[in-house]
Amino acid sequence: MLNIVVFVSGRGSNLKSILNSIENREMNAEILAVVSDNIDCPAFQIAQKHKIPTFTVGNEKKDGIISYSQLINNLKDLKIGLIVLAGFLKKIPEELIDSFQNRIINIHPALLPAFGGKGMYGINVHRAVFEKSCKVSGATVHFVDKIYDNGKIIAQRCVEIEDVKTPEQIAEKVLSVEHQILPFVIRKFSEGKIVISEPRVRILE
């Protein structure tokens, strides 16, 4: 059983897709916690519905907010095997990356290494793709390192966008791909079929 924690900032559609895969027994995994940088994160409602503990993390000393050091201790107590960033908008601090080396993955709504880096999230990404008149876009799942959107790519899927009229149409197409590729990669992790073989990452059958 792979113990997972999911980091979110928004409504949690990718969180829901992971939960659906678990409930459909498509992967041998369990979400033991949901973490956000937003104490009023809409995705917490999904977690609460499934009786999953939630944590709000940040640097502010306020009721209901814990530090990253506290969070790391909590995740170690839960024996977390994989941290999944599913629309988490804050940069992950180095202490967390060092504590979970090659066990943090992120879903990015474009085909990295294009359209990545600081500020490239959500509709900002799709607007940049639209304005470049790209004919394809897609989603990338990659390891998280200490630089924005820089970690090794695990998996990518493309979607045709030649006929779109707005960035929002790209967002809709890419989101449907995200909901496929992220559970797929998590399932492969749960099966021990993600192999780092420098300089490549391979997914075994």
Tab-separated table of C-alpha atoms in Angstrom:
chain	number	residue	atom	x	y	z
A	1	MET	CA	0.000	0.000	0.000
A	2	LEU	CA	1.362	3.390	-1.041
A	3	ASN	CA	0.635	6.141	1.479
A	4	ILE	CA	-0.019	9.442	-0.298
A	5	VAL	CA	-0.447	13.061	0.699
A	6	VAL	CA	-1.953	15.472	-1.837
A	7	PHE	CA	-1.082	19.196	-1.871
A	8	VAL	CA	-3.746	21.502	-3.316
A	9	SER	CA	-4.577	25.208	-3.542
A	10	GLY	CA	-7.887	25.283	-5.396
A	11	ARG	CA	-11.025	23.257	-6.009
A	12	GLY	CA	-9.262	19.888	-6.121
A	13	SER	CA	-10.363	18.319	-9.399
A	14	ASN	CA	-7.134	16.299	-9.591
A	15	LEU	CA	-7.599	15.228	-5.977
A	16	LYS	CA	-11.025	13.952	-6.973
A	17	SER	CA	-9.601	12.038	-9.944
A	18	ILE	CA	-7.075	10.303	-7.653
A	19	LEU	CA	-9.800	9.402	-5.162
A	20	ASN	CA	-11.932	8.000	-7.979
A	21	SER	CA	-9.053	5.779	-9.102
A	22	ILE	CA	-8.518	4.526	-5.557
A	23	GLU	CA	-12.231	3.837	-5.059
A	24	ASN	CA	-12.308	1.973	-8.379
A	25	ARG	CA	-9.377	-0.152	-7.130
A	26	GLU	CA	-7.164	0.974	-9.983
A	27	MET	CA	-4.227	1.523	-7.629
A	28	ASN	CA	-3.020	0.117	-4.324
A	29	ALA	CA	-2.784	3.461	-2.560
A	30	GLU	CA	-4.436	5.553	0.123
A	31	ILE	CA	-4.572	9.314	0.656
A	32	LEU	CA	-3.720	9.883	4.317
A	33	ALA	CA	-3.758	13.696	4.281
A	34	VAL	CA	-4.569	16.723	2.141
A	35	VAL	CA	-2.407	19.834	2.513
A	36	SER	CA	-3.033	23.400	1.346
A	37	ASP	CA	-1.530	26.859	1.662
A	38	ASN	CA	-5.092	28.205	1.940
A	39	ILE	CA	-7.038	27.629	5.158
A	40	ASP	CA	-10.303	28.012	3.204
A	41	CYS	CA	-9.194	25.787	0.328
A	42	PRO	CA	-12.275	24.482	-1.551
A	43	ALA	CA	-10.581	21.080	-1.980
A	44	PHE	CA	-10.743	20.578	1.792
A	45	GLN	CA	-14.469	19.921	1.325
A	46	ILE	CA	-13.596	16.882	-0.806
A	47	ALA	CA	-11.153	15.680	1.856
A	48	GLN	CA	-13.687	16.128	4.633
A	49	LYS	CA	-16.307	14.227	2.659
A	50	HIS	CA	-13.881	11.292	2.500
A	51	LYS	CA	-12.822	11.725	6.159
A	52	ILE	CA	-9.237	12.579	5.173
A	53	PRO	CA	-7.278	14.793	7.624
A	54	THR	CA	-6.300	18.241	6.332
A	55	PHE	CA	-3.399	20.544	7.136
A	56	THR	CA	-2.845	24.196	6.260
A	57	VAL	CA	0.831	25.026	5.948
A	58	GLY	CA	2.549	28.416	5.859
A	59	ASN	CA	4.960	30.817	7.483
A	60	GLU	CA	2.273	32.802	9.305
A	61	LYS	CA	1.754	32.116	12.999
A	62	LYS	CA	-2.015	31.811	13.041
A	63	ASP	CA	-4.472	29.325	14.475
A	64	GLY	CA	-4.913	26.412	12.106
A	65	ILE	CA	-1.644	27.003	10.234
A	66	ILE	CA	1.401	24.795	10.814
A	67	SER	CA	5.011	25.295	9.741
A	68	TYR	CA	6.723	23.173	7.124
A	69	SER	CA	8.904	21.681	9.874
A	70	GLN	CA	5.773	20.544	11.709
A	71	LEU	CA	4.311	19.239	8.464
A	72	ILE	CA	7.426	17.190	7.719
A	73	ASN	CA	7.174	15.544	11.130
A	74	ASN	CA	3.490	14.800	10.549
A	75	LEU	CA	4.183	13.254	7.142
A	76	LYS	CA	6.970	11.102	8.539
A	77	ASP	CA	4.634	9.901	11.299
A	78	LEU	CA	2.129	8.948	8.591
A	79	LYS	CA	4.883	7.058	6.711
A	80	ILE	CA	4.113	8.942	3.503
A	81	GLY	CA	5.636	7.298	0.452
A	82	LEU	CA	4.633	9.890	-2.142
A	83	ILE	CA	3.772	13.594	-2.064
A	84	VAL	CA	1.543	14.652	-4.961
A	85	LEU	CA	1.319	18.328	-5.888
A	86	ALA	CA	-2.044	18.672	-7.622
A	87	GLY	CA	-2.524	22.384	-8.243
A	88	PHE	CA	-0.405	23.563	-5.308
A	89	LEU	CA	0.693	27.121	-6.092
A	90	LYS	CA	3.474	27.701	-3.566
A	91	LYS	CA	7.135	26.818	-4.082
A	92	ILE	CA	8.087	23.779	-2.030
A	93	PRO	CA	10.793	24.650	0.528
A	94	GLU	CA	14.147	22.902	0.360
A	95	GLU	CA	13.715	21.214	3.744
A	96	LEU	CA	10.679	19.322	2.449
A	97	ILE	CA	12.435	18.344	-0.779
A	98	ASP	CA	15.465	17.100	1.158
A	99	SER	CA	13.232	15.052	3.455
A	100	PHE	CA	11.367	13.360	0.585
A	101	GLN	CA	13.985	13.047	-2.162
A	102	ASN	CA	12.474	11.640	-5.384
A	103	ARG	CA	9.159	11.181	-3.586
A	104	ILE	CA	7.516	14.480	-4.587
A	105	ILE	CA	5.757	14.789	-7.948
A	106	ASN	CA	3.892	17.650	-9.593
A	107	ILE	CA	1.327	17.898	-12.389
A	108	HIS	CA	1.986	20.841	-14.726
A	109	PRO	CA	-0.606	21.984	-17.312
A	110	ALA	CA	1.782	22.210	-20.269
A	111	LEU	CA	4.493	20.221	-22.005
A	112	LEU	CA	7.617	21.001	-20.017
A	113	PRO	CA	10.256	22.303	-20.374
A	114	ALA	CA	8.171	24.825	-22.360
A	115	PHE	CA	5.826	27.135	-20.454
A	116	GLY	CA	7.223	26.423	-17.010
A	117	GLY	CA	8.842	28.449	-14.253
A	118	LYS	CA	7.781	31.090	-11.767
A	119	GLY	CA	4.341	32.520	-12.427
A	120	MET	CA	3.464	29.822	-14.947
A	121	TYR	CA	0.416	28.241	-13.388
A	122	GLY	CA	-3.295	27.979	-14.113
A	123	ILE	CA	-4.676	30.216	-16.821
A	124	ASN	CA	-1.300	32.010	-17.112
A	125	VAL	CA	0.109	28.872	-18.745
A	126	HIS	CA	-2.794	28.412	-21.145
A	127	ARG	CA	-2.765	32.087	-22.116
A	128	ALA	CA	0.954	31.855	-22.973
A	129	VAL	CA	0.350	28.681	-25.017
A	130	PHE	CA	-2.581	30.343	-26.811
A	131	GLU	CA	-0.631	33.508	-27.621
A	132	LYS	CA	2.244	31.469	-29.099
A	133	SER	CA	-0.295	29.806	-31.421
A	134	CYS	CA	0.800	26.346	-30.304
A	135	LYS	CA	-0.911	23.479	-32.092
A	136	VAL	CA	-0.553	21.013	-29.218
A	137	SER	CA	-0.425	21.313	-25.472
A	138	GLY	CA	-0.763	18.745	-22.729
A	139	ALA	CA	0.173	17.790	-19.200
A	140	THR	CA	3.469	16.831	-17.581
A	141	VAL	CA	4.094	14.876	-14.400
A	142	HIS	CA	7.589	15.479	-13.068
A	143	PHE	CA	9.702	15.108	-9.971
A	144	VAL	CA	10.001	18.229	-7.848
A	145	ASP	CA	13.440	19.677	-7.190
A	146	LYS	CA	14.608	23.029	-5.852
A	147	ILE	CA	13.855	24.962	-9.067
A	148	TYR	CA	10.350	25.689	-10.397
A	149	ASP	CA	9.196	23.038	-12.915
A	150	ASN	CA	12.743	21.775	-13.358
A	151	GLY	CA	12.671	18.200	-12.033
A	152	LYS	CA	12.978	15.166	-14.293
A	153	ILE	CA	9.924	14.403	-16.402
A	154	ILE	CA	8.114	11.180	-15.556
A	155	ALA	CA	5.261	11.232	-18.073
A	156	GLN	CA	3.606	13.522	-20.615
A	157	ARG	CA	0.435	13.435	-22.678
A	158	CYS	CA	-0.503	15.693	-25.574
A	159	VAL	CA	-3.774	17.192	-26.706
A	160	GLU	CA	-4.577	18.876	-30.018
A	161	ILE	CA	-5.466	22.568	-29.651
A	162	GLU	CA	-5.248	23.826	-33.222
A	163	ASP	CA	-8.909	24.864	-33.362
A	164	VAL	CA	-9.305	26.477	-29.934
A	165	LYS	CA	-10.630	30.030	-29.713
A	166	THR	CA	-9.645	30.933	-26.142
A	167	PRO	CA	-7.111	30.011	-23.422
A	168	GLU	CA	-10.036	28.672	-21.403
A	169	GLN	CA	-10.711	26.078	-24.083
A	170	ILE	CA	-7.100	24.937	-23.800
A	171	ALA	CA	-7.495	24.713	-20.025
A	172	GLU	CA	-10.529	22.453	-20.403
A	173	LYS	CA	-8.772	20.126	-22.843
A	174	VAL	CA	-5.600	19.924	-20.745
A	175	LEU	CA	-7.500	19.301	-17.505
A	176	SER	CA	-9.115	16.207	-18.983
A	177	VAL	CA	-5.617	14.903	-19.790
A	178	GLU	CA	-4.411	15.735	-16.266
A	179	HIS	CA	-7.184	13.600	-14.807
A	180	GLN	CA	-5.841	10.649	-16.807
A	181	ILE	CA	-2.095	11.001	-16.468
A	182	LEU	CA	-1.778	11.798	-12.756
A	183	PRO	CA	-3.626	8.694	-11.474
A	184	PHE	CA	-1.670	6.629	-14.037
A	185	VAL	CA	1.686	7.806	-12.672
A	186	ILE	CA	0.582	7.292	-9.050
A	187	ARG	CA	-0.519	3.759	-9.903
A	188	LYS	CA	2.885	3.054	-11.413
A	189	PHE	CA	4.526	4.352	-8.234
A	190	SER	CA	2.300	2.048	-6.176
A	191	GLU	CA	3.486	-0.858	-8.335
A	192	GLY	CA	7.156	0.110	-8.020
A	193	LYS	CA	7.371	0.692	-11.758
A	194	ILE	CA	8.868	4.191	-11.825
A	195	VAL	CA	12.601	3.754	-12.336
A	196	ILE	CA	15.205	6.528	-12.281
A	197	SER	CA	17.988	5.452	-14.626
A	198	GLU	CA	20.178	8.515	-15.099
A	199	PRO	CA	19.627	10.664	-16.993
A	200	ARG	CA	16.174	9.236	-17.774
A	201	VAL	CA	13.063	8.234	-15.855
A	202	ARG	CA	11.430	5.035	-17.136
A	203	ILE	CA	7.949	3.644	-16.574
A	204	LEU	CA	7.896	-0.131	-16.608
A	205	GLU	CA	5.025	-2.125	-18.092
